[in-house]
PDB file of C-alpha atoms in Angstrom:
ATOM      1  CA  MET G 467       0.868  10.968  17.018  1.00 76.00           C
ATOM      2  CA  SER G 468       4.306  12.623  17.064  1.00 76.00           C
ATOM      3  CA  LYS G 469       3.284  15.414  19.315  1.00 84.00           C
ATOM      4  CA  GLN G 470       1.716  12.972  22.305  1.00 87.00           C
ATOM      5  CA  VAL G 471       4.401  10.314  22.247  1.00 91.00           C
ATOM      6  CA  THR G 472       8.125  10.141  22.069  1.00 93.00           C
ATOM      7  CA  PRO G 473      10.380   9.353  19.058  1.00 92.00           C
ATOM      8  CA  LEU G 474      11.273   6.297  20.404  1.00 94.00           C
ATOM      9  CA  GLU G 475       7.785   5.185  21.102  1.00 93.00           C
ATOM     10  CA  VAL G 476       6.695   6.117  17.343  1.00 90.00           C
ATOM     11  CA  MET G 477       9.940   4.319  15.824  1.00 91.00           C
ATOM     12  CA  THR G 478       9.264   1.222  18.046  1.00 92.00           C
ATOM     13  CA  PHE G 479       5.589   1.296  17.054  1.00 93.00           C
ATOM     14  CA  LEU G 480       6.520   1.372  13.196  1.00 92.00           C
ATOM     15  CA  ASN G 481       9.059  -1.220  13.507  1.00 93.00           C
ATOM     16  CA  GLN G 482       6.443  -3.388  15.508  1.00 93.00           C
ATOM     17  CA  LEU G 483       3.944  -2.579  12.624  1.00 94.00           C
ATOM     18  CA  TYR G 484       6.451  -2.800   9.566  1.00 95.00           C
ATOM     19  CA  SER G 485       7.787  -6.256  10.708  1.00 95.00           C
ATOM     20  CA  ARG G 486       4.365  -7.696  10.365  1.00 96.00           C
ATOM     21  CA  PHE G 487       4.412  -6.421   6.788  1.00 96.00           C
ATOM     22  CA  ASP G 488       7.688  -7.327   6.150  1.00 97.00           C
ATOM     23  CA  ALA G 489       7.104 -11.049   7.010  1.00 96.00           C
ATOM     24  CA  MET G 490       4.121 -11.044   4.585  1.00 97.00           C
ATOM     25  CA  LEU G 491       6.025 -10.063   1.801  1.00 96.00           C
ATOM     26  CA  ASP G 492       7.072 -13.441   0.437  1.00 93.00           C
ATOM     27  CA  ILE G 493       3.547 -14.849   1.161  1.00 95.00           C
ATOM     28  CA  TYR G 494       1.950 -12.719  -1.284  1.00 95.00           C
ATOM     29  CA  LYS G 495       4.963 -12.057  -3.595  1.00 92.00           C
ATOM     30  CA  VAL G 496       5.253  -8.475  -3.585  1.00 93.00           C
ATOM     31  CA  TYR G 497       8.359  -6.214  -3.486  1.00 91.00           C
ATOM     32  CA  LYS G 498       9.048  -3.666  -1.025  1.00 93.00           C
ATOM     33  CA  VAL G 499      10.288  -0.620  -2.349  1.00 91.00           C
ATOM     34  CA  GLU G 500      10.893   1.324   0.653  1.00 90.00           C
ATOM     35  CA  THR G 501       9.219   3.063   3.953  1.00 89.00           C
ATOM     36  CA  ILE G 502       8.823   7.050   3.659  1.00 85.00           C
ATOM     37  CA  GLY G 503       8.052   8.189   6.886  1.00 78.00           C
ATOM     38  CA  ASP G 504       4.797   6.592   7.996  1.00 82.00           C
ATOM     39  CA  CYS G 505       4.300   5.072   4.314  1.00 89.00           C
ATOM     40  CA  PHE G 506       5.034   1.502   3.388  1.00 92.00           C
ATOM     41  CA  MET G 507       5.301   0.963  -0.391  1.00 93.00           C
ATOM     42  CA  VAL G 508       5.239  -2.318  -2.354  1.00 93.00           C
ATOM     43  CA  ALA G 509       5.095  -2.922  -5.802  1.00 92.00           C
ATOM     44  CA  GLY G 510       4.086  -6.310  -7.800  1.00 91.00           C
ATOM     45  CA  GLY G 511       5.304  -7.149 -11.385  1.00 84.00           C
ATOM     46  CA  LEU G 512       8.482  -5.911 -10.747  1.00 79.00           C
ATOM     47  CA  VAL G 513      10.985  -8.689 -10.456  1.00 60.00           C
ATOM     48  CA  ALA G 514      10.615 -12.601 -10.038  1.00 55.00           C
ATOM     49  CA  GLN G 515      13.377 -14.805  -8.587  1.00 53.00           C
ATOM     50  CA  ASP G 516      14.242 -17.901 -10.523  1.00 56.00           C
ATOM     51  CA  GLU G 517      16.691 -20.410 -10.467  1.00 58.00           C
ATOM     52  CA  GLU G 518      19.513 -18.212 -11.886  1.00 58.00           C
ATOM     53  CA  GLY G 519      18.710 -15.468  -9.381  1.00 56.00           C
ATOM     54  CA  TRP G 520      16.988 -12.209  -9.371  1.00 49.00           C
ATOM     55  CA  ARG G 521      15.767 -10.732 -12.865  1.00 51.00           C
ATOM     56  CA  THR G 522      13.379  -8.057 -14.206  1.00 48.00           C
ATOM     57  CA  THR G 523      10.082  -8.867 -15.574  1.00 50.00           C
ATOM     58  CA  ILE G 524       7.294  -7.266 -17.730  1.00 48.00           C
ATOM     59  CA  THR G 525       3.681  -8.904 -16.851  1.00 52.00           C
ATOM     60  CA  HIS G 526       0.969  -8.575 -19.228  1.00 53.00           C
ATOM     61  CA  ASP G 527      -1.650 -10.069 -17.130  1.00 73.00           C
ATOM     62  CA  ASN G 528      -3.251  -9.260 -13.834  1.00 89.00           C
ATOM     63  CA  LEU G 529      -1.340 -11.707 -11.378  1.00 90.00           C
ATOM     64  CA  HIS G 530       0.659  -8.649 -10.055  1.00 91.00           C
ATOM     65  CA  ALA G 531      -2.804  -6.797  -9.410  1.00 94.00           C
ATOM     66  CA  VAL G 532      -4.322  -9.893  -7.587  1.00 94.00           C
ATOM     67  CA  ARG G 533      -1.066 -10.090  -5.254  1.00 94.00           C
ATOM     68  CA  VAL G 534      -0.899  -6.512  -4.562  1.00 96.00           C
ATOM     69  CA  LEU G 535      -4.525  -6.444  -3.638  1.00 96.00           C
ATOM     70  CA  ALA G 536      -4.505 -10.062  -1.856  1.00 96.00           C
ATOM     71  CA  PHE G 537      -1.379  -8.049   0.283  1.00 97.00           C
ATOM     72  CA  ALA G 538      -3.242  -4.752   0.670  1.00 96.00           C
ATOM     73  CA  LYS G 539      -6.118  -6.863   2.447  1.00 95.00           C
ATOM     74  CA  ALA G 540      -3.879  -8.575   4.570  1.00 95.00           C
ATOM     75  CA  MET G 541      -2.228  -5.319   5.561  1.00 95.00           C
ATOM     76  CA  LEU G 542      -5.401  -4.062   6.872  1.00 93.00           C
ATOM     77  CA  ARG G 543      -6.236  -7.406   8.725  1.00 91.00           C
ATOM     78  CA  GLU G 544      -2.665  -7.162  10.543  1.00 92.00           C
ATOM     79  CA  ALA G 545      -2.776  -3.375  11.057  1.00 91.00           C
ATOM     80  CA  ARG G 546      -5.882  -3.822  13.194  1.00 88.00           C
ATOM     81  CA  LYS G 547      -4.091  -6.133  15.583  1.00 89.00           C
ATOM     82  CA  VAL G 548      -1.503  -3.375  16.308  1.00 89.00           C
ATOM     83  CA  GLN G 549      -2.250  -0.877  18.812  1.00 89.00           C
ATOM     84  CA  MET G 550      -1.155   3.006  18.468  1.00 91.00           C
ATOM     85  CA  PRO G 551       1.160   4.382  21.281  1.00 91.00           C
ATOM     86  CA  THR G 552      -2.142   6.879  21.857  1.00 89.00           C
ATOM     87  CA  GLY G 553      -4.411   4.158  21.964  1.00 87.00           C
ATOM     88  CA  GLY G 554      -6.820   2.258  19.621  1.00 82.00           C
ATOM     89  CA  PRO G 555      -6.351   0.199  16.510  1.00 83.00           C
ATOM     90  CA  VAL G 556      -4.329   1.319  13.501  1.00 88.00           C
ATOM     91  CA  LEU G 557      -6.449   2.307  10.393  1.00 85.00           C
ATOM     92  CA  MET G 558      -4.532   2.706   7.387  1.00 90.00           C
ATOM     93  CA  ARG G 559      -5.442   4.231   4.042  1.00 93.00           C
ATOM     94  CA  VAL G 560      -4.280   2.372   0.818  1.00 96.00           C
ATOM     95  CA  GLY G 561      -3.786   3.203  -2.685  1.00 96.00           C
ATOM     96  CA  ILE G 562      -2.943   1.200  -5.841  1.00 97.00           C
ATOM     97  CA  HIS G 563      -2.463   2.102  -9.231  1.00 96.00           C
ATOM     98  CA  SER G 564      -1.247   0.065 -12.072  1.00 95.00           C
ATOM     99  CA  GLY G 565       0.564   0.913 -14.993  1.00 92.00           C
ATOM    100  CA  PRO G 566       4.199   0.874 -16.147  1.00 90.00           C
ATOM    101  CA  VAL G 567       7.322   2.229 -14.143  1.00 88.00           C
ATOM    102  CA  MET G 568      10.978   2.562 -14.388  1.00 87.00           C
ATOM    103  CA  SER G 569      13.201   0.927 -11.646  1.00 84.00           C
ATOM    104  CA  GLY G 570      16.789   1.443 -10.729  1.00 85.00           C
ATOM    105  CA  VAL G 571      19.360   2.547  -8.363  1.00 88.00           C
ATOM    106  CA  VAL G 572      20.374   6.416  -8.868  1.00 87.00           C
ATOM    107  CA  GLY G 573      22.975   8.395  -7.401  1.00 89.00           C
ATOM    108  CA  SER G 574      26.119   7.291  -5.884  1.00 90.00           C
ATOM    109  CA  ARG G 575      26.051   8.136  -2.279  1.00 93.00           C
ATOM    110  CA  MET G 576      23.516   6.518  -0.726  1.00 89.00           C
ATOM    111  CA  PRO G 577      22.001   4.559  -3.552  1.00 88.00           C
ATOM    112  CA  ARG G 578      19.028   3.053  -3.362  1.00 86.00           C
ATOM    113  CA  PHE G 579      16.482   1.033  -5.327  1.00 85.00           C
ATOM    114  CA  CYS G 580      13.798   3.468  -6.651  1.00 88.00           C
ATOM    115  CA  LEU G 581      10.592   3.671  -8.986  1.00 89.00           C
ATOM    116  CA  PHE G 582       9.927   6.169 -11.310  1.00 90.00           C
ATOM    117  CA  GLY G 583       6.971   7.400 -13.358  1.00 92.00           C
ATOM    118  CA  ASP G 584       3.233   8.460 -13.340  1.00 94.00           C
ATOM    119  CA  THR G 585       2.361   5.472 -11.541  1.00 94.00           C
ATOM    120  CA  VAL G 586       3.999   5.747  -8.474  1.00 93.00           C
ATOM    121  CA  ASN G 587       2.450   9.184  -8.281  1.00 94.00           C
ATOM    122  CA  THR G 588      -0.728   8.050  -9.198  1.00 96.00           C
ATOM    123  CA  ALA G 589      -0.674   5.492  -6.577  1.00 95.00           C
ATOM    124  CA  SER G 590       0.327   7.928  -3.896  1.00 94.00           C
ATOM    125  CA  ARG G 591      -2.515   9.840  -4.952  1.00 95.00           C
ATOM    126  CA  MET G 592      -5.133   6.894  -4.497  1.00 96.00           C
ATOM    127  CA  GLU G 593      -3.651   6.451  -0.941  1.00 95.00           C
ATOM    128  CA  SER G 594      -3.941  10.381  -0.049  1.00 93.00           C
ATOM    129  CA  THR G 595      -7.550  10.441  -1.198  1.00 94.00           C
ATOM    130  CA  SER G 596      -8.498   7.158   0.481  1.00 94.00           C
ATOM    131  CA  ARG G 597     -10.708   6.829   3.238  1.00 92.00           C
ATOM    132  CA  PRO G 598      -9.386   5.414   6.794  1.00 90.00           C
ATOM    133  CA  GLY G 599      -9.438   1.498   6.805  1.00 90.00           C
ATOM    134  CA  ARG G 600     -10.013   1.141   2.934  1.00 94.00           C
ATOM    135  CA  ILE G 601      -8.463   0.030  -0.108  1.00 96.00           C
ATOM    136  CA  HIS G 602      -8.675   2.962  -2.998  1.00 97.00           C
ATOM    137  CA  VAL G 603      -7.857   1.814  -6.578  1.00 97.00           C
ATOM    138  CA  SER G 604      -7.886   3.636  -9.917  1.00 97.00           C
ATOM    139  CA  ALA G 605      -9.874   2.668 -12.939  1.00 97.00           C
ATOM    140  CA  ASP G 606      -6.457   0.771 -14.311  1.00 97.00           C
ATOM    141  CA  THR G 607      -6.710  -1.550 -11.119  1.00 97.00           C
ATOM    142  CA  HIS G 608     -10.085  -1.983 -11.103  1.00 97.00           C
ATOM    143  CA  ALA G 609      -9.852  -3.304 -14.717  1.00 96.00           C
ATOM    144  CA  LEU G 610      -7.330  -5.783 -13.883  1.00 95.00           C
ATOM    145  CA  LEU G 611      -9.405  -7.181 -11.029  1.00 95.00           C
ATOM    146  CA  PRO G 612     -13.268  -6.794 -12.232  1.00 93.00           C
ATOM    147  CA  ASN G 613     -14.273  -9.945 -10.109  1.00 92.00           C
ATOM    148  CA  GLU G 614     -13.497  -8.163  -6.747  1.00 94.00           C
ATOM    149  CA  ARG G 615     -16.516  -6.250  -4.991  1.00 94.00           C
ATOM    150  CA  TRP G 616     -15.716  -2.790  -6.021  1.00 96.00           C
ATOM    151  CA  GLU G 617     -17.805   0.307  -4.722  1.00 95.00           C
ATOM    152  CA  PRO G 618     -17.529   3.371  -7.336  1.00 97.00           C
ATOM    153  CA  THR G 619     -16.526   6.580  -5.731  1.00 97.00           C
ATOM    154  CA  GLY G 620     -18.131   8.514  -8.157  1.00 96.00           C
ATOM    155  CA  GLY G 621     -14.928  10.407  -9.263  1.00 96.00           C
ATOM    156  CA  VAL G 622     -12.080  11.828  -7.259  1.00 96.00           C
ATOM    157  CA  GLN G 623     -10.307  15.210  -7.765  1.00 95.00           C
ATOM    158  CA  VAL G 624      -6.673  14.139  -7.915  1.00 92.00           C
ATOM    159  CA  LYS G 625      -3.657  16.907  -7.973  1.00 89.00           C
ATOM    160  CA  GLY G 626      -2.443  17.326 -11.481  1.00 90.00           C
ATOM    161  CA  LYS G 627      -4.820  14.988 -12.990  1.00 93.00           C
ATOM    162  CA  GLY G 628      -8.270  16.242 -12.509  1.00 96.00           C
ATOM    163  CA  ILE G 629     -11.337  13.989 -11.573  1.00 97.00           C
ATOM    164  CA  MET G 630     -10.293  10.144 -11.833  1.00 97.00           C
ATOM    165  CA  ALA G 631     -12.863   7.328 -11.888  1.00 98.00           C
ATOM    166  CA  THR G 632     -12.066   5.201  -8.630  1.00 98.00           C
ATOM    167  CA  TYR G 633     -13.298   2.557  -6.878  1.00 98.00           C
ATOM    168  CA  LEU G 634     -13.059   1.405  -3.162  1.00 97.00           C
ATOM    169  CA  TRP G 635     -12.868  -2.363  -2.027  1.00 95.00           C
ATOM    170  CA  ALA G 636     -15.816  -3.393  -0.560  1.00 90.00           C
ATOM    171  CA  SER G 637     -14.267  -5.208   2.484  1.00 72.00           C
ATOM    172  CA  ASP G 638     -15.750  -6.580   5.634  1.00 55.00           C
ATOM    173  CA  VAL G 639     -13.381  -4.463   7.690  1.00 43.00           C
ATOM    174  CA  ALA G 640     -14.092  -1.384   6.240  1.00 41.00           C
ATOM    175  CA  GLU G 641     -14.958   1.511   8.303  1.00 41.00           C
ATOM    176  CA  GLU G 642     -16.192   0.340  11.703  1.00 44.00           C
ATOM    177  CA  LYS G 643     -19.190   2.484  12.984  1.00 41.00           C
ATOM    178  CA  GLY G 644     -18.360   4.118  16.195  1.00 36.00           C
ATOM    179  CA  GLU G 645     -14.456   3.581  16.266  1.00 40.00           C
ATOM    180  CA  GLN G 646     -12.855   6.834  16.390  1.00 36.00           C
ATOM    181  CA  LEU G 647      -9.780   7.433  14.175  1.00 36.00           C
ATOM    182  CA  HIS G 648      -6.629   8.488  16.077  1.00 36.00           C
ATOM    183  CA  ARG G 649      -4.260   8.156  13.283  1.00 39.00           C
ATOM    184  CA  VAL G 650      -4.025   7.062   9.776  1.00 46.00           C
ATOM    185  CA  LEU G 651      -1.192   5.531   8.111  1.00 52.00           C
ATOM    186  CA  GLY G 652      -0.423   6.152   4.639  1.00 52.00           C
ATOM    187  CA  VAL G 653       0.387   3.077   2.284  1.00 55.00           C
ATOM    188  CA  TYR G 654       0.584   2.966  -1.359  1.00 49.00           C
ATOM    189  CA  LEU G 655       0.927   0.165  -3.528  1.00 53.00           C
TER     190      LEU G 655
END
């Protein structure tokens, strides 16, 4: 896309799309960690707000996975309403993995809140090996959401991990036949 349109058009497009996602964060109770180029990273189960303000939490149930998947489904729906500057709807790849992370602010210049751990890398790999317009999850996330409609992938080669058992969410909006893919935005949750 960047070869076909001006940087201003790219930034305007991403702002329009990401503003839609930002508006949904509180609805689904997920936390936006950062945007990385055309990737929009969110997490569930990191922090919770109570009457005393923000505090870190550790969750031992699947509520965070339920919220992240619901947000991912909403992202796919919203993305299809936005037109690419080069024409056609946005088709995203979404990747989700569940596991432990460490979060915090590092550095003294331009400090920012970051997540660290293999869970972040695995979620990124789920996104990069996903299919356009689909939600791709690890076996760990699948185990937390057994009542969803899942399609096993038969295993996916994942950099640094070998073959992993993974699943695609069997959505109604997945890969419409005859629709040409113009660009894929990466999202990992």
